[in-house]
Amino acid sequence: MVPLKGWRAKGHEIIFEADTRAGKLFDILLIGCILASVITVCLDSVRGYREAYGAFFLGLEWLFTLLFTVEYVLRILCTANPWGYVRSFFGVIDLLAILPSYLSLVFPGTQYLVVFRVFRVLRIFRVLKLVPYVSESTVLWRALIASRRKVTVFLFAVLTMVILLGALIYLIEGEENGFTSIPRSIYWAIVTLTTVGYGDLSPKTNLGQTLAAFAMILGYAIIAVPTGIVTVEMTRAQNSKVTTQVCPNCSREGHDSDAEYCKFCGSSLEFPIEKDGGDIGDARGSA
Amino acid sequence: MVPLKGWRAKGHEIIFEADTRAGKLFDILLIGCILASVITVCLDSVRGYREAYGAFFLGLEWLFTLLFTVEYVLRILCTANPWGYVRSFFGVIDLLAILPSYLSLVFPGTQYLVVFRVFRVLRIFRVLKLVPYVSESTVLWRALIASRRKVTVFLFAVLTMVILLGALIYLIEGEENGFTSIPRSIYWAIVTLTTVGYGDLSPKTNLGQTLAAFAMILGYAIIAVPTGIVTVEMTRAQNSKVTTQVCPNCSREGHDSDAEYCKFCGSSLEFPIEKDGGDIGDARGSA
Amino acid sequence: MVPLKGWRAKGHEIIFEADTRAGKLFDILLIGCILASVITVCLDSVRGYREAYGAFFLGLEWLFTLLFTVEYVLRILCTANPWGYVRSFFGVIDLLAILPSYLSLVFPGTQYLVVFRVFRVLRIFRVLKLVPYVSESTVLWRALIASRRKVTVFLFAVLTMVILLGALIYLIEGEENGFTSIPRSIYWAIVTLTTVGYGDLSPKTNLGQTLAAFAMILGYAIIAVPTGIVTVEMTRAQNSKVTTQVCPNCSREGHDSDAEYCKFCGSSLEFPIEKDGGDIGDARGSA
Amino acid sequence: MVPLKGWRAKGHEIIFEADTRAGKLFDILLIGCILASVITVCLDSVRGYREAYGAFFLGLEWLFTLLFTVEYVLRILCTANPWGYVRSFFGVIDLLAILPSYLSLVFPGTQYLVVFRVFRVLRIFRVLKLVPYVSESTVLWRALIASRRKVTVFLFAVLTMVILLGALIYLIEGEENGFTSIPRSIYWAIVTLTTVGYGDLSPKTNLGQTLAAFAMILGYAIIAVPTGIVTVEMTRAQNSKVTTQVCPNCSREGHDSDAEYCKFCGSSLEFPIEKDGGDIGDARGSA
């Protein structure tokens, strides 16, 4: 990849990085615009405000759209790998943030989709560059990633349950009590099992209420499962952050805090002047 | 047991196993049919679709029923132990999947019970044969099994509480506020304690609302119990997956699954023919 | 205390103990009567059944009351320490189980309080005498006892919050939106914070909905606290069940599983031929 | 800072400390007044009581206000560092407790804000001076403080989700189904995601119900996250109360609070002047 030169290098520094004064200012201004844009869309959806300031909101919205379009083009120009940026997570988000406005010219109503811009606020983590927050969100993210398989198995089991509960309540309550179809009854089962309980659909017959009571207690019991999964994975992700000991022989990490010998090559981990205090210092240093 | 020969051996390989190309294809087609069948039943229950495509859905439903009937018969023929299959978990499910259609000829309305077919989708885990998923669901299952006694004790305590709360609210609110009987009041107590809160029944008097507030805070506190139970058991089930390796030198346990050397004495853990794959194989074998 | 003799000793064996054949039979019959009595009360509260079988239910109820009265008198007679029994947990429950029927002669309506009899079913644990269940409920109970102080602090914080939220929503929404007084608004705050959400009271104004949204997210965050408390205590209660190692010198318990020396007197814990396997054997033996 | 003398020293002892007989009595009387004041405000907000005893409640309220005003002035007089008290947590609370009454002379309606007095009840922990409670609330507090960053990241993610869900449901359901604006739709998203589920707003269209079902399952899954966070931090806070002792011989940590000898090398842990009491004292000092 050819390194960027001249104004493109300068632009890259301002737009993509947040270490320099100019780069930080750019990111803060950008986040301000994003938030202002999201708030504009929200206010514009309130009938009273729309009738009073509709034209003003529309102008503001197009101003932000143009700004973000210019920014998007600049981002493509100021990177050595434009295609890589366009396909990246933030590249897609940046495109989604400007598309709805242009689409609304063709399909009226879609302009509210610009609230997807709120995703852009995730850049805030980049600006803050607060190591602790990055580290904490890494722990959370790693725990969620590590538990994805268990959560998949769990969600599959829940899905099977709500389909069965939905079909049963449909047979028991029937259309005269509001359970007009199996899909709608499945919706009721989800509302009940997740303990949301709107009450827009609720069983009227004795048998239906018995089934509902059963479903609630079931939901009460299985809500424990995802919590257990995430807690276990979070404990592990948390702990894995602490074991910063590196084997002096094979340089591999991931040793338990009570390990005295490297579990990969078998040499003593105690060779360096590593004490309990040192361990804590390392953890702090890498946090 | 006499080993199967000829077309029965071939059929067993295709129908019961998923290792060969034909077996995998069969299972994927089967799961496709199951899902299509469940979706057909769901759509058929929507009045609009039923009025428009009722005959088509009926034909489709009978097609699937015939297919599953043929499959059920083949499964019985192609196994060395037919009675064992019939009484197995999947054997019962397979029968339940075809019975409702035939029953609906005698008792109209029962055809919706074919949604029990959704249970057949559990076979999907067989097809995927993804070791991680098998292992993860084993951990979940083991945690639930290990916590069944605590959950029993807990559910018994909850049942005692909801009966008492139901009787009290019945005395306090009475029939004029919708609490027409103790069983219905118990239903309210379950709706409240599990934090579902439909709102179809809600206390109107001051004393009733005080009792409800008490019940809610109680429910809020005891929701912690099943979560605690499952988390503790899941931690243990998770750990028990890890602590199977014993050091051949110092005989101490507690090694990670990626450990190659004992973390206590530094000698190689690989001396026996125990490998990572073997560990997973065990888990699969005992699942 | 003078040991019981003659029929009183025999009666004590039958009524209070569950080890002999007669004792077990007595307890099973008793639990049958209790459940039948509770079901009778529940059915009697349903208008339709009461109108049809009211007299039958009344007779049945008085039959059970007389049986339980005889049993209560026998329990007092057949124990060496009658006063101790009367003041014990089960003594109070047994009295509460028969009082409402007699009270209903004076104060009509109180007969429904006999559902307190359901508490008597707790005796079932005595009959089952299933060691695992006793052990499991001990772990649950110990975890709850150990967490009582944290839960007290937590409930106190929650109470402060709901009073403040209730007062604020009362000021914001006012009587015209159903928040007719601060106590009723506190009831709403509890309904919201515990995520029950009946919907009988819900904010109508923008400011009120903003406050409600804030309260919900608060409730969502603090629901984690009791769960965390109970999980931590349950892990500890669970672990404390495992450390059955007794110091060979000072005979005190409570050592960690990785302890090699007694933490109370400093002598080696390894003196007996206690191995990892032995530890597990002990745990199983005492479970 | 000049030490207090004469009546100011005596006053400080009575008002600020709870170790002497007079100091304890003062605090108990104070808490009684606070609770009576809060109850008065609550009762005064009930229309029936206000119409009957309005004048009496008003008099009572002003009596408490004058008492608390006198107490506030005395607190300022009897401390060596008045400005420090005024800016402290309890100083602000004490001021907030008397301000609303005076403000209500100018702005009618604000008198209900005196319920903020309930915060003053937090002083109860000072009176109890029960070390266990102080210690327990320290553990809870430390766990919340330690998890504040993870909770911030989590709340940020939840906020992004509810804005997106709100915008989507607004587009799908529209104003005719009650979703009159994006802010109101965001309120619905929060009600749904936190599983409160009032039912004042609920989707009517098929697509809306599908989105709602998706949101509920999402909420069901992510409710596990704060629980996991707090459980992990609470486990750590709990353990950190324990792991302060270091063996003077082998320098290893991880001893229980009741340990008297090192569990790794068997030497006495009591060599330094570190006792159990000192541990608790530290906790109190840093609280």
mmCIF file of N, CA, C and O in Angstrom, chain C residues 72-146:
data_model
loop_
_atom_site.group_PDB
_atom_site.id
_atom_site.type_symbol
_atom_site.label_atom_id
_atom_site.label_comp_id
_atom_site.label_asym_id
_atom_site.label_seq_id
_atom_site.Cartn_x
_atom_site.Cartn_y
_atom_site.Cartn_z
ATOM 1 N N TYR C 72 -53.934 -32.045 66.469
ATOM 2 C CA TYR C 72 -53.237 -31.025 67.257
ATOM 3 C C TYR C 72 -53.221 -31.397 68.735
ATOM 4 O O TYR C 72 -52.180 -31.316 69.398
ATOM 5 N N VAL C 73 -54.388 -31.843 69.250
ATOM 6 C CA VAL C 73 -54.473 -32.241 70.660
ATOM 7 C C VAL C 73 -53.551 -33.433 70.920
ATOM 8 O O VAL C 73 -52.797 -33.462 71.903
ATOM 9 N N LEU C 74 -53.573 -34.407 69.993
ATOM 10 C CA LEU C 74 -52.725 -35.585 70.149
ATOM 11 C C LEU C 74 -51.248 -35.204 70.167
ATOM 12 O O LEU C 74 -50.460 -35.748 70.934
ATOM 13 N N ARG C 75 -50.876 -34.258 69.310
ATOM 14 C CA ARG C 75 -49.487 -33.816 69.251
ATOM 15 C C ARG C 75 -49.068 -33.216 70.595
ATOM 16 O O ARG C 75 -47.938 -33.429 71.053
ATOM 17 N N ILE C 76 -49.984 -32.453 71.214
ATOM 18 C CA ILE C 76 -49.652 -31.858 72.523
ATOM 19 C C ILE C 76 -49.522 -32.947 73.575
ATOM 20 O O ILE C 76 -48.594 -32.926 74.395
ATOM 21 N N LEU C 77 -50.426 -33.920 73.497
ATOM 22 C CA LEU C 77 -50.405 -34.992 74.510
ATOM 23 C C LEU C 77 -49.190 -35.890 74.356
ATOM 24 O O LEU C 77 -48.620 -36.346 75.351
ATOM 25 N N CYS C 78 -48.794 -36.150 73.114
ATOM 26 C CA CYS C 78 -47.765 -37.173 72.875
ATOM 27 C C CYS C 78 -46.353 -36.634 72.838
ATOM 28 O O CYS C 78 -45.463 -37.279 72.270
ATOM 29 N N THR C 79 -46.135 -35.449 73.358
ATOM 30 C CA THR C 79 -44.769 -34.962 73.378
ATOM 31 C C THR C 79 -44.355 -34.687 74.815
ATOM 32 O O THR C 79 -45.197 -34.327 75.657
ATOM 33 N N ALA C 80 -43.076 -34.888 75.091
ATOM 34 C CA ALA C 80 -42.580 -34.702 76.449
ATOM 35 C C ALA C 80 -42.512 -33.223 76.809
ATOM 36 O O ALA C 80 -42.496 -32.846 77.970
ATOM 37 N N ASN C 81 -42.507 -32.366 75.773
ATOM 38 C CA ASN C 81 -42.367 -30.927 75.999
ATOM 39 C C ASN C 81 -43.452 -30.184 75.232
ATOM 40 O O ASN C 81 -43.191 -29.580 74.205
ATOM 41 N N PRO C 82 -44.733 -30.252 75.733
ATOM 42 C CA PRO C 82 -45.867 -29.693 74.968
ATOM 43 C C PRO C 82 -45.678 -28.213 74.636
ATOM 44 O O PRO C 82 -45.939 -27.777 73.516
ATOM 45 N N TRP C 83 -45.222 -27.417 75.602
ATOM 46 C CA TRP C 83 -45.082 -25.988 75.410
ATOM 47 C C TRP C 83 -44.075 -25.677 74.307
ATOM 48 O O TRP C 83 -44.244 -24.740 73.516
ATOM 49 N N GLY C 84 -43.032 -26.501 74.286
ATOM 50 C CA GLY C 84 -42.021 -26.349 73.246
ATOM 51 C C GLY C 84 -42.616 -26.572 71.871
ATOM 52 O O GLY C 84 -42.324 -25.833 70.928
ATOM 53 N N TYR C 85 -43.484 -27.599 71.762
ATOM 54 C CA TYR C 85 -44.126 -27.868 70.466
ATOM 55 C C TYR C 85 -45.043 -26.722 70.057
ATOM 56 O O TYR C 85 -45.013 -26.261 68.905
ATOM 57 N N VAL C 86 -45.860 -26.238 71.025
ATOM 58 C CA VAL C 86 -46.831 -25.180 70.718
ATOM 59 C C VAL C 86 -46.132 -23.929 70.181
ATOM 60 O O VAL C 86 -46.633 -23.258 69.282
ATOM 61 N N ARG C 87 -44.943 -23.652 70.751
ATOM 62 C CA ARG C 87 -44.251 -22.441 70.315
ATOM 63 C C ARG C 87 -43.359 -22.656 69.095
ATOM 64 O O ARG C 87 -42.803 -21.704 68.554
ATOM 65 N N SER C 88 -43.186 -23.927 68.687
ATOM 66 C CA SER C 88 -42.307 -24.200 67.546
ATOM 67 C C SER C 88 -42.963 -23.727 66.252
ATOM 68 O O SER C 88 -44.156 -23.420 66.213
ATOM 69 N N PHE C 89 -42.180 -23.668 65.164
ATOM 70 C CA PHE C 89 -42.682 -23.230 63.866
ATOM 71 C C PHE C 89 -43.895 -24.050 63.447
ATOM 72 O O PHE C 89 -44.958 -23.496 63.141
ATOM 73 N N PHE C 90 -43.756 -25.379 63.491
ATOM 74 C CA PHE C 90 -44.854 -26.225 63.031
ATOM 75 C C PHE C 90 -46.029 -26.186 64.002
ATOM 76 O O PHE C 90 -47.177 -26.346 63.599
ATOM 77 N N GLY C 91 -45.746 -25.931 65.297
ATOM 78 C CA GLY C 91 -46.822 -25.811 66.268
ATOM 79 C C GLY C 91 -47.722 -24.635 65.954
ATOM 80 O O GLY C 91 -48.953 -24.746 65.998
ATOM 81 N N VAL C 92 -47.100 -23.493 65.620
ATOM 82 C CA VAL C 92 -47.872 -22.297 65.284
ATOM 83 C C VAL C 92 -48.659 -22.532 63.996
ATOM 84 O O VAL C 92 -49.849 -22.194 63.907
ATOM 85 N N ILE C 93 -48.001 -23.147 63.004
ATOM 86 C CA ILE C 93 -48.667 -23.438 61.728
ATOM 87 C C ILE C 93 -49.874 -24.345 61.967
ATOM 88 O O ILE C 93 -50.968 -24.112 61.414
ATOM 89 N N ASP C 94 -49.680 -25.373 62.804
ATOM 90 C CA ASP C 94 -50.769 -26.328 63.056
ATOM 91 C C ASP C 94 -51.964 -25.635 63.704
ATOM 92 O O ASP C 94 -53.127 -25.959 63.409
ATOM 93 N N LEU C 95 -51.681 -24.667 64.585
ATOM 94 C CA LEU C 95 -52.764 -23.929 65.225
ATOM 95 C C LEU C 95 -53.450 -23.011 64.208
ATOM 96 O O LEU C 95 -54.688 -22.955 64.131
ATOM 97 N N LEU C 96 -52.647 -22.310 63.413
ATOM 98 C CA LEU C 96 -53.210 -21.421 62.386
ATOM 99 C C LEU C 96 -54.062 -22.189 61.386
ATOM 100 O O LEU C 96 -54.949 -21.620 60.750
ATOM 101 N N ALA C 97 -53.784 -23.482 61.254
ATOM 102 C CA ALA C 97 -54.508 -24.291 60.270
ATOM 103 C C ALA C 97 -55.934 -24.597 60.719
ATOM 104 O O ALA C 97 -56.805 -24.854 59.898
ATOM 105 N N ILE C 98 -56.166 -24.573 62.036
ATOM 106 C CA ILE C 98 -57.516 -24.912 62.503
ATOM 107 C C ILE C 98 -58.288 -23.689 63.005
ATOM 108 O O ILE C 98 -59.511 -23.667 62.978
ATOM 109 N N LEU C 99 -57.562 -22.653 63.433
ATOM 110 C CA LEU C 99 -58.231 -21.459 63.972
ATOM 111 C C LEU C 99 -59.250 -20.834 63.018
ATOM 112 O O LEU C 99 -60.373 -20.536 63.434
ATOM 113 N N PRO C 100 -58.904 -20.606 61.711
ATOM 114 C CA PRO C 100 -59.837 -19.869 60.853
ATOM 115 C C PRO C 100 -61.235 -20.485 60.797
ATOM 116 O O PRO C 100 -62.231 -19.751 60.780
ATOM 117 N N SER C 101 -61.319 -21.825 60.799
ATOM 118 C CA SER C 101 -62.631 -22.465 60.728
ATOM 119 C C SER C 101 -63.469 -22.064 61.932
ATOM 120 O O SER C 101 -64.652 -21.720 61.804
ATOM 121 N N TYR C 102 -62.856 -22.090 63.138
ATOM 122 C CA TYR C 102 -63.602 -21.727 64.344
ATOM 123 C C TYR C 102 -63.921 -20.229 64.342
ATOM 124 O O TYR C 102 -64.998 -19.808 64.750
ATOM 125 N N LEU C 103 -62.960 -19.432 63.862
ATOM 126 C CA LEU C 103 -63.178 -17.981 63.800
ATOM 127 C C LEU C 103 -64.334 -17.642 62.870
ATOM 128 O O LEU C 103 -65.079 -16.691 63.111
ATOM 129 N N SER C 104 -64.478 -18.449 61.794
ATOM 130 C CA SER C 104 -65.512 -18.145 60.794
ATOM 131 C C SER C 104 -66.913 -18.268 61.389
ATOM 132 O O SER C 104 -67.873 -17.735 60.834
ATOM 133 N N LEU C 105 -67.032 -18.975 62.544
ATOM 134 C CA LEU C 105 -68.330 -19.046 63.223
ATOM 135 C C LEU C 105 -68.701 -17.671 63.754
ATOM 136 O O LEU C 105 -69.863 -17.288 63.807
ATOM 137 N N VAL C 106 -67.668 -16.931 64.174
ATOM 138 C CA VAL C 106 -67.890 -15.601 64.743
ATOM 139 C C VAL C 106 -67.816 -14.531 63.651
ATOM 140 O O VAL C 106 -68.707 -13.696 63.516
ATOM 141 N N PHE C 107 -66.708 -14.564 62.867
ATOM 142 C CA PHE C 107 -66.537 -13.570 61.803
ATOM 143 C C PHE C 107 -66.693 -14.250 60.442
ATOM 144 O O PHE C 107 -65.761 -14.912 59.978
ATOM 145 N N PRO C 108 -67.815 -14.120 59.770
ATOM 146 C CA PRO C 108 -67.987 -14.783 58.469
ATOM 147 C C PRO C 108 -66.977 -14.255 57.462
ATOM 148 O O PRO C 108 -66.640 -13.073 57.482
ATOM 149 N N GLY C 109 -66.508 -15.131 56.587
ATOM 150 C CA GLY C 109 -65.552 -14.726 55.559
ATOM 151 C C GLY C 109 -64.146 -15.214 55.860
ATOM 152 O O GLY C 109 -63.359 -15.456 54.959
ATOM 153 N N THR C 110 -63.829 -15.318 57.145
ATOM 154 C CA THR C 110 -62.469 -15.705 57.505
ATOM 155 C C THR C 110 -62.169 -17.168 57.200
ATOM 156 O O THR C 110 -61.027 -17.597 57.327
ATOM 157 N N GLN C 111 -63.194 -17.938 56.790
ATOM 158 C CA GLN C 111 -62.923 -19.356 56.545
ATOM 159 C C GLN C 111 -61.928 -19.551 55.399
ATOM 160 O O GLN C 111 -61.260 -20.577 55.337
ATOM 161 N N TYR C 112 -61.782 -18.539 54.532
ATOM 162 C CA TYR C 112 -60.839 -18.702 53.428
ATOM 163 C C TYR C 112 -59.393 -18.681 53.920
ATOM 164 O O TYR C 112 -58.481 -19.079 53.218
ATOM 165 N N LEU C 113 -59.200 -18.175 55.151
ATOM 166 C CA LEU C 113 -57.849 -18.139 55.714
ATOM 167 C C LEU C 113 -57.308 -19.534 55.978
ATOM 168 O O LEU C 113 -56.122 -19.697 56.255
ATOM 169 N N VAL C 114 -58.170 -20.547 55.893
ATOM 170 C CA VAL C 114 -57.661 -21.901 56.112
ATOM 171 C C VAL C 114 -56.654 -22.301 55.049
ATOM 172 O O VAL C 114 -55.983 -23.318 55.190
ATOM 173 N N VAL C 115 -56.552 -21.504 53.978
ATOM 174 C CA VAL C 115 -55.515 -21.844 52.997
ATOM 175 C C VAL C 115 -54.129 -21.772 53.623
ATOM 176 O O VAL C 115 -53.164 -22.272 53.066
ATOM 177 N N PHE C 116 -54.048 -21.161 54.812
ATOM 178 C CA PHE C 116 -52.765 -21.179 55.522
ATOM 179 C C PHE C 116 -52.334 -22.618 55.785
ATOM 180 O O PHE C 116 -51.188 -22.886 56.090
ATOM 181 N N ARG C 117 -53.295 -23.515 55.663
ATOM 182 C CA ARG C 117 -52.978 -24.931 55.835
ATOM 183 C C ARG C 117 -51.919 -25.389 54.861
ATOM 184 O O ARG C 117 -51.240 -26.375 55.097
ATOM 185 N N VAL C 118 -51.808 -24.662 53.756
ATOM 186 C CA VAL C 118 -50.836 -25.079 52.752
ATOM 187 C C VAL C 118 -49.424 -25.087 53.347
ATOM 188 O O VAL C 118 -48.559 -25.852 52.931
ATOM 189 N N PHE C 119 -49.214 -24.241 54.343
ATOM 190 C CA PHE C 119 -47.916 -24.234 55.028
ATOM 191 C C PHE C 119 -47.601 -25.591 55.644
ATOM 192 O O PHE C 119 -46.448 -25.974 55.762
ATOM 193 N N ARG C 120 -48.674 -26.277 56.049
ATOM 194 C CA ARG C 120 -48.475 -27.567 56.691
ATOM 195 C C ARG C 120 -47.837 -28.573 55.738
ATOM 196 O O ARG C 120 -47.214 -29.533 56.174
ATOM 197 N N VAL C 121 -48.028 -28.308 54.432
ATOM 198 C CA VAL C 121 -47.473 -29.234 53.443
ATOM 199 C C VAL C 121 -45.947 -29.251 53.521
ATOM 200 O O VAL C 121 -45.301 -30.181 53.052
ATOM 201 N N LEU C 122 -45.389 -28.225 54.154
ATOM 202 C CA LEU C 122 -43.937 -28.215 54.316
ATOM 203 C C LEU C 122 -43.463 -29.479 55.034
ATOM 204 O O LEU C 122 -42.305 -29.852 54.956
ATOM 205 N N ARG C 123 -44.401 -30.112 55.761
ATOM 206 C CA ARG C 123 -44.045 -31.366 56.413
ATOM 207 C C ARG C 123 -43.612 -32.423 55.410
ATOM 208 O O ARG C 123 -42.958 -33.395 55.765
ATOM 209 N N ILE C 124 -43.999 -32.209 54.163
ATOM 210 C CA ILE C 124 -43.671 -33.201 53.135
ATOM 211 C C ILE C 124 -42.174 -33.467 53.103
ATOM 212 O O ILE C 124 -41.727 -34.587 52.865
ATOM 213 N N PHE C 125 -41.390 -32.431 53.361
ATOM 214 C CA PHE C 125 -39.944 -32.618 53.348
ATOM 215 C C PHE C 125 -39.530 -33.630 54.403
ATOM 216 O O PHE C 125 -38.568 -34.358 54.242
ATOM 217 N N ARG C 126 -40.284 -33.650 55.531
ATOM 218 C CA ARG C 126 -39.980 -34.596 56.598
ATOM 219 C C ARG C 126 -40.233 -36.029 56.125
ATOM 220 O O ARG C 126 -39.448 -36.924 56.381
ATOM 221 N N VAL C 127 -41.348 -36.206 55.423
ATOM 222 C CA VAL C 127 -41.711 -37.543 54.970
ATOM 223 C C VAL C 127 -40.731 -38.041 53.917
ATOM 224 O O VAL C 127 -40.220 -39.154 54.001
ATOM 225 N N LEU C 128 -40.488 -37.199 52.955
ATOM 226 C CA LEU C 128 -39.610 -37.614 51.868
ATOM 227 C C LEU C 128 -38.296 -38.100 52.447
ATOM 228 O O LEU C 128 -37.744 -39.102 52.057
ATOM 229 N N LYS C 129 -37.821 -37.361 53.475
ATOM 230 C CA LYS C 129 -36.553 -37.719 54.108
ATOM 231 C C LYS C 129 -35.503 -38.020 53.064
ATOM 232 O O LYS C 129 -34.638 -38.862 53.244
ATOM 233 N N LEU C 130 -35.650 -37.329 51.921
ATOM 234 C CA LEU C 130 -34.673 -37.524 50.873
ATOM 235 C C LEU C 130 -33.497 -36.638 51.217
ATOM 236 O O LEU C 130 -33.602 -35.414 51.156
ATOM 237 N N VAL C 131 -32.401 -37.239 51.575
ATOM 238 C CA VAL C 131 -31.245 -36.467 52.013
ATOM 239 C C VAL C 131 -30.869 -35.395 50.992
ATOM 240 O O VAL C 131 -30.639 -34.257 51.366
ATOM 241 N N PRO C 132 -30.819 -35.717 49.690
ATOM 242 C CA PRO C 132 -30.414 -34.668 48.756
ATOM 243 C C PRO C 132 -31.292 -33.425 48.864
ATOM 244 O O PRO C 132 -30.791 -32.305 48.874
ATOM 245 N N TYR C 133 -32.616 -33.619 48.957
ATOM 246 C CA TYR C 133 -33.508 -32.465 49.013
ATOM 247 C C TYR C 133 -33.259 -31.642 50.268
ATOM 248 O O TYR C 133 -33.249 -30.416 50.229
ATOM 249 N N VAL C 134 -33.060 -32.335 51.400
ATOM 250 C CA VAL C 134 -32.773 -31.618 52.640
ATOM 251 C C VAL C 134 -31.502 -30.805 52.461
ATOM 252 O O VAL C 134 -31.432 -29.621 52.790
ATOM 253 N N SER C 135 -30.490 -31.437 51.874
ATOM 254 C CA SER C 135 -29.206 -30.776 51.675
ATOM 255 C C SER C 135 -29.352 -29.566 50.753
ATOM 256 O O SER C 135 -28.823 -28.490 51.023
ATOM 257 N N GLU C 136 -30.120 -29.742 49.668
ATOM 258 C CA GLU C 136 -30.287 -28.655 48.711
ATOM 259 C C GLU C 136 -31.010 -27.475 49.341
ATOM 260 O O GLU C 136 -30.634 -26.322 49.148
ATOM 261 N N SER C 137 -32.069 -27.792 50.111
ATOM 262 C CA SER C 137 -32.801 -26.679 50.701
ATOM 263 C C SER C 137 -31.947 -26.012 51.783
ATOM 264 O O SER C 137 -32.074 -24.825 52.030
ATOM 265 N N THR C 138 -31.044 -26.781 52.401
ATOM 266 C CA THR C 138 -30.122 -26.177 53.356
ATOM 267 C C THR C 138 -29.229 -25.166 52.654
ATOM 268 O O THR C 138 -29.012 -24.055 53.152
ATOM 269 N N VAL C 139 -28.715 -25.542 51.478
ATOM 270 C CA VAL C 139 -27.844 -24.630 50.733
ATOM 271 C C VAL C 139 -28.614 -23.354 50.383
ATOM 272 O O VAL C 139 -28.140 -22.244 50.602
ATOM 273 N N LEU C 140 -29.846 -23.532 49.868
ATOM 274 C CA LEU C 140 -30.672 -22.375 49.508
ATOM 275 C C LEU C 140 -30.911 -21.497 50.720
ATOM 276 O O LEU C 140 -30.749 -20.278 50.676
ATOM 277 N N TRP C 141 -31.294 -22.130 51.818
ATOM 278 C CA TRP C 141 -31.637 -21.412 53.031
ATOM 279 C C TRP C 141 -30.427 -20.668 53.575
ATOM 280 O O TRP C 141 -30.501 -19.499 53.962
ATOM 281 N N ARG C 142 -29.264 -21.363 53.582
ATOM 282 C CA ARG C 142 -28.055 -20.750 54.105
ATOM 283 C C ARG C 142 -27.663 -19.539 53.254
ATOM 284 O O ARG C 142 -27.243 -18.508 53.788
ATOM 285 N N ALA C 143 -27.838 -19.680 51.932
ATOM 286 C CA ALA C 143 -27.515 -18.559 51.046
ATOM 287 C C ALA C 143 -28.419 -17.366 51.345
ATOM 288 O O ALA C 143 -27.969 -16.224 51.395
ATOM 289 N N LEU C 144 -29.719 -17.645 51.586
ATOM 290 C CA LEU C 144 -30.645 -16.556 51.878
ATOM 291 C C LEU C 144 -30.314 -15.912 53.224
ATOM 292 O O LEU C 144 -30.333 -14.691 53.363
ATOM 293 N N ILE C 145 -30.000 -16.743 54.213
ATOM 294 C CA ILE C 145 -29.650 -16.220 55.541
ATOM 295 C C ILE C 145 -28.389 -15.373 55.441
ATOM 296 O O ILE C 145 -28.315 -14.255 55.978
ATOM 297 N N ALA C 146 -27.404 -15.889 54.712
ATOM 298 C CA ALA C 146 -26.130 -15.175 54.607
ATOM 299 C C ALA C 146 -26.290 -13.850 53.885
ATOM 300 O O ALA C 146 -25.537 -12.908 54.129
#
